[in-house]
């Protein structure tokens, strides 16, 4: 499935009847099986854009549409947020089942999918655990499994690992790439972390500070699997430096103004 974003802008009501423009004239295409990462300074509209793609917000102007779906059906979209939002009274399996219940699947079909996605995210043995019994990384795995279990056409991820400690975050990045390698879903991912963006992305979309505009779209020509360490690190650092140069001044200005 392909997602097309054409001349999209988003404004909110501001003080004294003025409008606050969050995003301006965004043009972007997320191709089938492509992993796109949005990066930029605080307040640049990354999450706003992701929420519009997910249908949680409407653009003020412009349009967002999909291509490549059979039978002209609506796309199925899986979303993983920073606050994964697990139901505390539900077990791991029951949390994963939530979306499946809404899809009207039979109990047998639900059990089969839950078993598959529990295995995919490496949570075998924790099916009957409750969220408070899990680490932060494990809770995020449940959130990923829940989003994938509905078999989405598009996966949206809004800073899913930002609340994790550095070690857990690195492990979850590796896990996400492994899972993505099996499913090859069209994915739109939001992060503040440039290293994370380069590590995960096929392309990195760099946004300016508010109102967010596309500064640059950078293709990341790095292997996701079977990486040669020395060559990879050199090229990886080059991409990180390139992106940092693009956003540094905007990031400094946003920090200074408390955005």
XYZ file of N, CA and C in Angstrom, residues 22-245:
672
model
N 0.829 24.592 12.463
C 1.732 23.529 12.913
C 2.519 22.931 11.756
N 1.880 22.772 10.615
C 2.513 22.180 9.431
C 2.119 22.984 8.206
N 3.039 23.061 7.235
C 2.780 23.879 6.048
C 3.234 23.154 4.788
N 2.293 22.893 3.900
C 2.579 22.410 2.541
C 3.470 21.165 2.539
N 3.031 20.123 3.244
C 3.795 18.877 3.310
C 3.460 18.006 2.109
N 4.491 17.575 1.404
C 4.350 16.620 0.306
C 5.261 15.431 0.583
N 4.671 14.242 0.587
C 5.441 13.039 0.912
C 4.679 11.815 0.429
N 5.405 10.829 -0.056
C 4.820 9.539 -0.409
C 5.527 8.441 0.369
N 4.749 7.620 1.050
C 5.271 6.424 1.714
C 4.965 5.247 0.807
N 6.001 4.674 0.220
C 5.807 3.596 -0.746
C 5.557 2.259 -0.057
N 5.058 1.316 -0.821
C 4.788 -0.020 -0.301
C 6.065 -0.628 0.281
N 5.970 -1.171 1.490
C 7.072 -1.838 2.193
C 8.209 -0.886 2.561
N 7.954 0.400 2.587
C 8.994 1.374 2.901
C 8.901 1.803 4.359
N 10.070 2.001 4.969
C 10.163 2.463 6.358
C 10.619 3.920 6.337
N 9.678 4.834 6.610
C 9.948 6.271 6.608
C 10.018 6.770 8.050
N 11.033 7.577 8.358
C 11.156 8.163 9.691
C 11.086 9.684 9.583
N 10.233 10.290 10.409
C 10.132 11.744 10.515
C 10.995 12.213 11.675
N 11.850 13.200 11.423
C 12.709 13.735 12.473
C 12.732 15.253 12.352
N 12.913 15.917 13.472
C 12.954 17.378 13.475
C 12.929 17.894 14.897
N 13.070 19.204 15.084
C 13.088 19.783 16.430
C 11.731 19.662 17.112
N 11.721 19.870 18.421
C 10.464 19.836 19.176
C 9.475 20.848 18.607
N 8.216 20.422 18.501
C 7.174 21.322 18.033
C 7.089 21.488 16.535
N 7.779 20.618 15.777
C 7.785 20.794 14.313
C 6.588 20.133 13.636
N 5.782 19.383 14.385
C 4.577 18.804 13.795
C 4.703 17.355 13.379
N 5.742 16.671 13.838
C 5.924 15.263 13.457
C 4.725 14.408 13.866
N 4.359 14.509 15.139
C 3.244 13.700 15.637
C 1.924 14.138 15.015
N 1.781 15.430 14.757
C 0.573 15.927 14.100
C 0.411 15.296 12.726
N 1.499 15.221 11.971
C 1.438 14.614 10.642
C 1.080 13.139 10.743
N 1.706 12.425 11.672
C 1.400 11.007 11.845
C -0.067 10.810 12.216
N -0.588 11.659 13.092
C -1.991 11.537 13.496
C -2.946 11.833 12.347
N -2.563 12.716 11.446
C -3.404 12.964 10.272
C -3.389 11.763 9.334
N -2.226 11.163 9.150
C -2.157 9.961 8.314
C -3.017 8.849 8.912
N -3.020 8.767 10.247
C -3.810 7.744 10.921
C -5.292 8.050 11.031
N -5.714 9.225 10.565
C -7.120 9.586 10.619
C -7.578 10.111 11.961
N -6.629 10.391 12.871
C -6.979 10.916 14.190
C -7.159 12.429 14.169
N -6.587 13.082 13.175
C -6.758 14.513 12.947
C -7.053 14.732 11.467
N -7.695 15.846 11.170
C -7.968 16.202 9.774
C -7.065 17.348 9.346
N -6.558 17.320 8.108
C -5.768 18.452 7.618
C -6.630 19.705 7.503
N -6.014 20.858 7.704
C -6.695 22.118 7.432
C -6.823 22.322 5.927
N -5.786 21.922 5.203
C -5.826 21.962 3.740
C -4.949 20.845 3.200
N -5.112 20.556 1.914
C -4.393 19.448 1.305
C -5.144 18.142 1.492
N -4.534 17.058 1.037
C -5.220 15.767 1.146
C -4.218 14.635 1.382
N -4.726 13.584 2.011
C -3.963 12.364 2.273
C -4.796 11.200 1.758
N -4.203 10.369 0.920
C -4.948 9.231 0.385
C -4.016 8.044 0.175
N -4.623 6.887 -0.047
C -3.842 5.663 -0.233
C -4.092 5.109 -1.627
N -3.107 4.375 -2.108
C -3.211 3.689 -3.394
C -2.752 2.243 -3.218
N -3.253 1.381 -4.071
C -2.757 0.014 -4.095
C -3.554 -0.982 -3.285
N -4.714 -0.584 -2.733
C -5.552 -1.518 -1.990
C -6.591 -2.135 -2.916
N -6.827 -3.418 -2.734
C -7.811 -4.106 -3.557
C -9.225 -3.783 -3.074
N -10.153 -3.826 -3.992
C -11.589 -3.698 -3.695
C -11.972 -2.332 -3.124
N -11.087 -1.344 -3.274
C -11.383 0.011 -2.798
C -11.784 0.062 -1.318
N -11.283 -0.864 -0.531
C -11.606 -0.877 0.902
C -10.779 0.179 1.639
N -11.230 0.511 2.839
C -10.469 1.423 3.682
C -9.220 0.712 4.204
N -8.114 1.438 4.368
C -6.896 0.801 4.876
C -7.035 0.407 6.344
N -6.367 -0.672 6.699
C -6.260 -1.073 8.103
C -4.951 -0.487 8.635
N -5.035 0.288 9.709
C -3.870 1.009 10.229
C -3.595 0.578 11.662
N -2.356 0.162 11.921
C -1.915 -0.153 13.270
C -1.094 1.005 13.817
N -1.325 1.360 15.084
C -0.649 2.508 15.691
C -0.011 2.094 17.010
N 1.251 2.512 17.206
C 1.953 2.301 18.472
C 2.419 3.666 18.964
N 1.971 4.049 20.160
C 2.335 5.337 20.741
C 3.430 5.171 21.789
N 4.005 6.317 22.202
C 4.997 6.306 23.280
C 4.390 5.705 24.543
N 3.210 6.180 24.913
C 2.452 5.573 26.002
C 1.618 4.465 25.385
N 2.080 3.238 25.558
C 1.524 2.133 24.782
C 0.048 1.899 25.077
N -0.442 2.343 26.246
C -1.874 2.300 26.509
C -2.447 0.906 26.678
N -1.715 0.023 27.345
C -2.256 -1.310 27.615
C -3.333 -1.224 28.693
N -4.303 -2.100 28.592
C -5.336 -2.173 29.626
C -4.767 -2.916 30.829
N -4.686 -2.266 31.994
C -4.019 -2.901 33.137
C -4.732 -4.136 33.655
N -6.020 -4.257 33.383
C -6.782 -5.412 33.866
C -6.761 -6.580 32.870
N -6.083 -6.388 31.757
C -5.988 -7.453 30.755
C -4.583 -8.038 30.737
N -4.493 -9.335 30.479
C -3.200 -9.990 30.328
C -2.587 -9.621 28.980
N -1.360 -10.089 28.756
C -0.702 -9.875 27.464
C -1.592 -10.372 26.331
N -2.053 -11.612 26.427
C -2.894 -12.171 25.363
C -4.183 -11.383 25.193
N -4.781 -10.976 26.294
C -6.042 -10.241 26.219
C -5.859 -8.848 25.636
N -4.720 -8.215 25.909
C -4.438 -6.918 25.298
C -4.263 -7.054 23.794
N -3.544 -8.080 23.368
C -3.363 -8.305 21.928
C -4.701 -8.610 21.272
N -5.580 -9.285 22.012
C -6.873 -9.692 21.458
C -7.831 -8.529 21.254
N -7.558 -7.382 21.877
C -8.536 -6.295 21.855
C -8.926 -5.902 20.433
N -7.930 -5.633 19.598
C -8.229 -5.249 18.222
C -8.883 -6.365 17.433
N -8.528 -7.599 17.756
C -9.106 -8.743 17.052
C -10.584 -8.896 17.388
N -10.934 -8.597 18.631
C -12.342 -8.645 19.026
C -13.150 -7.627 18.231
N -12.548 -6.445 18.027
C -13.234 -5.402 17.266
C -13.381 -5.791 15.797
N -12.474 -6.647 15.306
C -12.534 -7.090 13.907
C -13.557 -8.199 13.698
N -14.091 -8.742 14.791
C -15.106 -9.781 14.669
C -14.563 -11.156 14.345
N -13.289 -11.414 14.666
C -12.719 -12.734 14.406
C -13.257 -13.760 15.393
N -13.304 -15.008 14.960
C -13.725 -16.084 15.851
C -12.687 -16.290 16.948
N -13.079 -16.965 18.020
C -12.159 -17.243 19.120
C -10.960 -18.051 18.641
N -11.198 -18.997 17.747
C -10.101 -19.812 17.230
C -9.123 -18.966 16.420
N -9.648 -18.104 15.564
C -8.781 -17.217 14.782
C -8.004 -16.275 15.691
N -8.659 -15.784 16.736
C -7.968 -14.920 17.688
C -6.822 -15.659 18.365
N -7.071 -16.874 18.818
C -6.029 -17.652 19.495
C -4.834 -17.882 18.587
N -5.102 -18.197 17.323
C -4.015 -18.464 16.380
C -3.171 -17.216 16.145
N -3.832 -16.081 15.972
C -3.072 -14.839 15.746
C -2.295 -14.431 16.996
N -2.927 -14.545 18.157
C -2.244 -14.188 19.399
C -0.999 -15.045 19.574
N -1.124 -16.332 19.352
C 0.026 -17.233 19.488
C 1.148 -16.828 18.531
N 0.781 -16.497 17.300
C 1.791 -16.129 16.305
C 2.502 -14.838 16.695
N 1.755 -13.814 17.084
C 2.376 -12.512 17.351
C 3.077 -12.468 18.704
N 2.624 -13.254 19.666
C 3.380 -13.401 20.911
C 4.757 -13.975 20.605
N 4.788 -14.982 19.740
C 6.071 -15.574 19.343
C 6.910 -14.584 18.548
N 6.281 -13.834 17.648
C 7.012 -12.900 16.792
C 7.739 -11.844 17.611
N 7.113 -11.350 18.680
C 7.737 -10.299 19.490
C 8.511 -10.853 20.682
N 8.622 -12.179 20.763
C 9.470 -12.784 21.788
C 8.907 -12.740 23.192
N 7.601 -12.944 23.333
C 6.977 -12.901 24.657
C 6.402 -14.252 25.079
N 6.914 -15.334 24.493
C 6.454 -16.651 24.919
C 6.698 -16.818 26.417
N 5.704 -17.368 27.097
C 5.803 -17.558 28.536
C 5.207 -16.422 29.340
N 4.875 -15.310 28.660
C 4.301 -14.151 29.359
C 2.857 -13.883 28.927
N 2.254 -14.855 28.274
C 0.905 -14.646 27.748
C -0.102 -14.246 28.825
N 0.074 -14.762 30.035
C -0.891 -14.523 31.109
C -0.427 -13.461 32.108
N 0.670 -12.769 31.771
C 1.166 -11.703 32.643
C 0.356 -10.428 32.428
N 0.270 -9.618 33.486
C -0.401 -8.322 33.407
C 0.640 -7.220 33.171
N 0.226 -6.076 32.618
C 1.194 -5.024 32.280
C 2.118 -4.623 33.424
N 1.610 -4.565 34.652
C 2.461 -4.130 35.764
C 3.563 -5.141 36.083
N 3.452 -6.337 35.529
C 4.458 -7.370 35.746
C 5.535 -7.370 34.657
N 5.435 -6.458 33.707
C 6.340 -6.413 32.561
C 7.261 -5.207 32.644
N 8.438 -5.340 32.035
C 9.340 -4.194 31.892
C 8.796 -3.251 30.823
N 9.393 -2.046 30.744
C 8.956 -1.092 29.727
C 9.107 -1.637 28.318
N 10.230 -2.302 28.055
C 10.446 -2.871 26.732
C 9.447 -3.961 26.401
N 9.104 -4.775 27.396
C 8.123 -5.841 27.169
C 6.740 -5.266 26.909
N 6.395 -4.192 27.608
C 5.090 -3.557 27.349
C 5.027 -3.007 25.929
N 6.136 -2.445 25.461
C 6.149 -1.956 24.080
C 6.026 -3.108 23.090
N 6.595 -4.264 23.415
C 6.431 -5.432 22.540
C 4.962 -5.839 22.448
N 4.271 -5.767 23.580
C 2.836 -6.071 23.558
C 2.109 -5.079 22.651
N 2.475 -3.794 22.759
C 1.850 -2.787 21.907
C 2.101 -3.042 20.431
N 3.323 -3.460 20.102
C 3.649 -3.774 18.710
C 2.854 -4.986 18.245
N 2.792 -6.022 19.096
C 2.028 -7.220 18.737
C 0.555 -6.887 18.531
N 0.005 -6.035 19.393
C -1.406 -5.644 19.263
C -1.645 -4.911 17.947
N -0.708 -4.023 17.571
C -0.855 -3.279 16.315
C -0.724 -4.191 15.102
N 0.166 -5.185 15.182
C 0.395 -6.072 14.045
C -0.672 -7.151 13.917
N -1.288 -7.528 15.030
C -2.231 -8.646 15.018
C -3.449 -8.373 14.144
N -3.802 -7.109 13.966
C -4.942 -6.784 13.100
C -4.549 -6.829 11.625
N -3.282 -7.210 11.369
C -2.737 -7.322 10.011
C -2.946 -6.025 9.221
N -2.314 -4.951 9.692
C -2.530 -3.639 9.072
C -1.856 -3.518 7.711
N -2.367 -2.601 6.929
C -1.709 -2.233 5.675
C -0.602 -1.223 5.931
N -0.725 -0.463 7.021
C 0.208 0.606 7.360
C 0.445 0.590 8.865
N 1.716 0.740 9.265
C 2.072 0.801 10.683
C 2.572 2.203 11.006
N 1.960 2.839 12.009
C 2.362 4.162 12.476
C 2.949 4.024 13.875
N 4.113 4.660 14.105
C 4.787 4.546 15.399
C 5.255 5.933 15.836
N 4.733 6.392 16.976
C 5.023 7.740 17.468
C 5.930 7.656 18.687
N 7.228 7.775 18.464
C 8.242 7.729 19.515
C 8.015 6.571 20.492
N 7.887 5.352 19.984
C 7.508 4.240 20.858
C 8.553 3.869 21.898
N 9.829 4.224 21.651
C 10.885 3.792 22.568
C 11.492 4.935 23.378
N 10.921 6.128 23.281
C 11.568 7.293 23.888
C 11.585 7.241 25.414
N 10.657 6.502 26.028
C 10.622 6.429 27.490
C 11.501 5.311 28.049
N 12.137 4.540 27.171
C 12.963 3.420 27.620
C 14.376 3.888 27.935
N 15.070 3.134 28.787
C 16.481 3.419 29.021
C 17.276 3.098 27.760
N 18.510 3.601 27.690
C 19.304 3.526 26.460
C 19.513 2.089 25.997
N 19.804 1.182 26.929
C 20.054 -0.203 26.543
C 18.792 -0.867 26.005
N 17.666 -0.663 26.701
C 16.405 -1.246 26.238
C 16.009 -0.674 24.885
N 16.277 0.606 24.704
C 15.931 1.256 23.441
C 16.696 0.624 22.279
N 17.993 0.397 22.461
C 18.792 -0.214 21.401
C 18.300 -1.622 21.093
N 17.975 -2.381 22.125
C 17.471 -3.735 21.912
C 16.135 -3.716 21.179
N 15.267 -2.768 21.523
C 13.966 -2.692 20.871
C 14.081 -2.232 19.421
N 15.060 -1.385 19.124
C 15.303 -1.010 17.730
C 15.689 -2.238 16.910
N 16.565 -3.070 17.470
C 16.956 -4.300 16.784
C 15.754 -5.221 16.591
N 14.933 -5.342 17.642
C 13.750 -6.187 17.560
C 12.776 -5.680 16.505
N 12.595 -4.363 16.454
C 11.667 -3.792 15.482
C 12.120 -4.088 14.058
N 13.416 -3.947 13.794
C 13.911 -4.259 12.453
C 13.713 -5.731 12.121
N 13.940 -6.597 13.091
C 13.725 -8.033 12.850
C 12.265 -8.297 12.500
N 11.357 -7.712 13.276
C 9.926 -7.905 13.031
C 9.530 -7.302 11.689
N 10.023 -6.092 11.418
C 9.713 -5.445 10.135
C 10.233 -6.291 8.974
N 11.394 -6.915 9.147
C 11.958 -7.753 8.098
C 11.075 -8.933 7.752
N 10.288 -9.402 8.716
C 9.385 -10.520 8.451
C 8.091 -10.067 7.793
N 7.601 -8.882 8.156
C 6.310 -8.418 7.650
C 6.428 -7.426 6.498
N 7.495 -6.636 6.462
C 7.715 -5.646 5.398
C 6.514 -4.722 5.209
N 6.036 -4.173 6.312
C 4.909 -3.249 6.258
C 5.364 -1.849 5.873
N 4.534 -1.142 5.151
C 4.734 0.303 5.005
C 4.657 0.911 6.400
N 5.695 1.672 6.777
C 5.797 2.159 8.152
C 6.168 3.637 8.167
N 5.465 4.400 9.011
C 5.788 5.803 9.257
C 6.105 5.935 10.740
N 7.308 6.424 11.049
C 7.851 6.385 12.409
C 8.310 7.787 12.792
N 7.966 8.220 13.991
C 8.355 9.538 14.498
C 9.393 9.379 15.596
N 10.460 10.198 15.544
C 11.457 10.197 16.607
C 12.153 11.556 16.677
N 12.690 11.879 17.866
C 13.602 13.012 18.018
C 15.048 12.569 17.822
N 15.277 11.273 17.851
C 16.625 10.718 17.919
C 17.175 10.477 16.515
N 18.199 11.228 16.137
C 18.742 11.123 14.780
C 19.366 9.755 14.552
N 20.095 9.236 15.539
C 20.715 7.920 15.395
C 19.656 6.842 15.162
N 18.559 6.936 15.893
C 17.470 5.979 15.709
C 16.885 6.094 14.306
N 16.730 7.322 13.830
C 16.181 7.541 12.493
C 17.046 6.880 11.429
N 18.352 7.095 11.504
C 19.263 6.526 10.504
C 19.293 5.009 10.606
N 19.250 4.493 11.818
C 19.316 3.046 12.034
C 18.118 2.326 11.419
N 16.936 2.932 11.508
C 15.710 2.251 11.102
C 15.276 2.529 9.668
N 15.582 3.699 9.151
C 14.862 4.221 7.983
C 15.392 3.732 6.644
N 14.468 3.657 5.693
C 14.834 3.658 4.278
C 15.048 5.099 3.816
N 14.161 5.990 4.297
C 14.334 7.423 4.047
C 14.012 8.185 5.327
N 14.778 9.248 5.560
C 14.531 10.138 6.692
C 13.970 11.450 6.154
N 12.814 11.845 6.675
C 12.188 13.111 6.299
C 12.502 14.123 7.396
N 13.238 15.171 7.039
C 13.679 16.183 8.001
C 12.725 17.371 7.934
N 12.116 17.696 9.086
C 11.173 18.809 9.162
C 11.805 20.004 9.863
N 11.384 21.194 9.451
C 11.823 22.433 10.096
C 11.019 22.664 11.368
N 11.436 23.652 12.156
C 10.630 24.044 13.315
C 9.325 24.665 12.831
N 8.401 24.847 13.751
C 7.052 25.302 13.403
C 7.061 26.628 12.648
N 6.232 26.722 11.583
C 5.414 25.654 11.021
C 6.269 24.633 10.273
N 6.044 23.367 10.576
C 6.876 22.315 10.010
C 6.775 22.228 8.498
N 7.914 22.302 7.862
C 8.025 22.095 6.417
C 9.081 21.029 6.165
N 9.006 20.383 5.020
C 10.022 19.392 4.674
C 11.283 20.123 4.229
N 12.354 19.986 5.020
C 13.644 20.572 4.649
C 14.350 19.688 3.639
N 14.332 18.386 3.919
C 15.071 17.454 3.070
C 14.520 16.050 3.275
N 14.620 15.234 2.241
C 14.308 13.808 2.341
C 15.573 13.052 1.957
N 16.121 12.304 2.907
C 17.429 11.676 2.738
C 17.265 10.164 2.632
N 17.680 9.597 1.521
C 17.682 8.144 1.365
C 18.855 7.558 2.138
N 18.583 6.571 2.972
C 19.610 5.936 3.791
C 20.065 4.668 3.085
N 21.221 4.751 2.464
C 21.757 3.621 1.707
C 22.642 2.769 2.619
N 21.993 2.132 3.586
C 22.680 1.247 4.526
C 21.907 -0.064 4.611
N 22.602 -1.186 4.715
C 21.890 -2.461 4.868
C 21.227 -2.547 6.234
N 20.027 -3.092 6.280
C 19.358 -3.295 7.559
C 19.796 -4.598 8.221
N 20.313 -5.505 7.423
C 20.712 -6.808 7.951
C 22.073 -7.181 7.359
N 22.835 -7.996 8.059
C 24.139 -8.437 7.578
C 25.119 -7.298 7.420
N 25.191 -6.427 8.427
C 26.001 -5.217 8.329
C 27.473 -5.496 8.597
N 28.350 -4.942 7.729
C 29.790 -4.950 7.986
C 30.094 -3.807 8.952
N 30.631 -4.137 10.123
C 30.696 -3.175 11.221
C 31.477 -1.913 10.873
N 32.706 -2.056 10.373
C 33.556 -0.878 10.161
C 32.985 0.059 9.098
N 32.629 -0.502 7.954
C 32.070 0.330 6.885
C 30.738 0.937 7.313
N 29.930 0.149 7.998
C 28.611 0.619 8.420
C 28.728 1.817 9.352
N 29.612 1.734 10.338
C 29.741 2.813 11.323
C 30.160 4.117 10.655
N 31.092 4.035 9.713
C 31.559 5.243 9.029
C 30.424 5.917 8.266
N 29.690 5.131 7.510
C 28.594 5.696 6.720
C 27.431 6.135 7.613
N 27.167 5.363 8.654
C 26.118 5.715 9.610
C 26.386 7.085 10.216
N 27.599 7.290 10.684
C 27.954 8.572 11.301
C 27.861 9.722 10.308
N 28.150 9.434 9.049
C 28.024 10.466 8.024
C 26.590 10.930 7.852
N 25.646 9.989 7.843
C 24.229 10.357 7.740
C 23.770 11.142 8.966
N 24.208 10.704 10.151
C 23.820 11.398 11.383
C 24.293 12.848 11.347
N 25.537 13.057 10.932
C 26.087 14.410 10.865
C 25.344 15.251 9.825
N 25.013 14.652 8.688
C 24.282 15.369 7.644
C 22.928 15.864 8.159
N 22.201 15.006 8.858
C 20.884 15.383 9.375
C 21.010 16.414 10.491
N 22.004 16.251 11.368
C 22.196 17.201 12.465
C 22.498 18.595 11.935
N 23.281 18.675 10.880
C 23.571 19.986 10.291
C 22.288 20.653 9.793
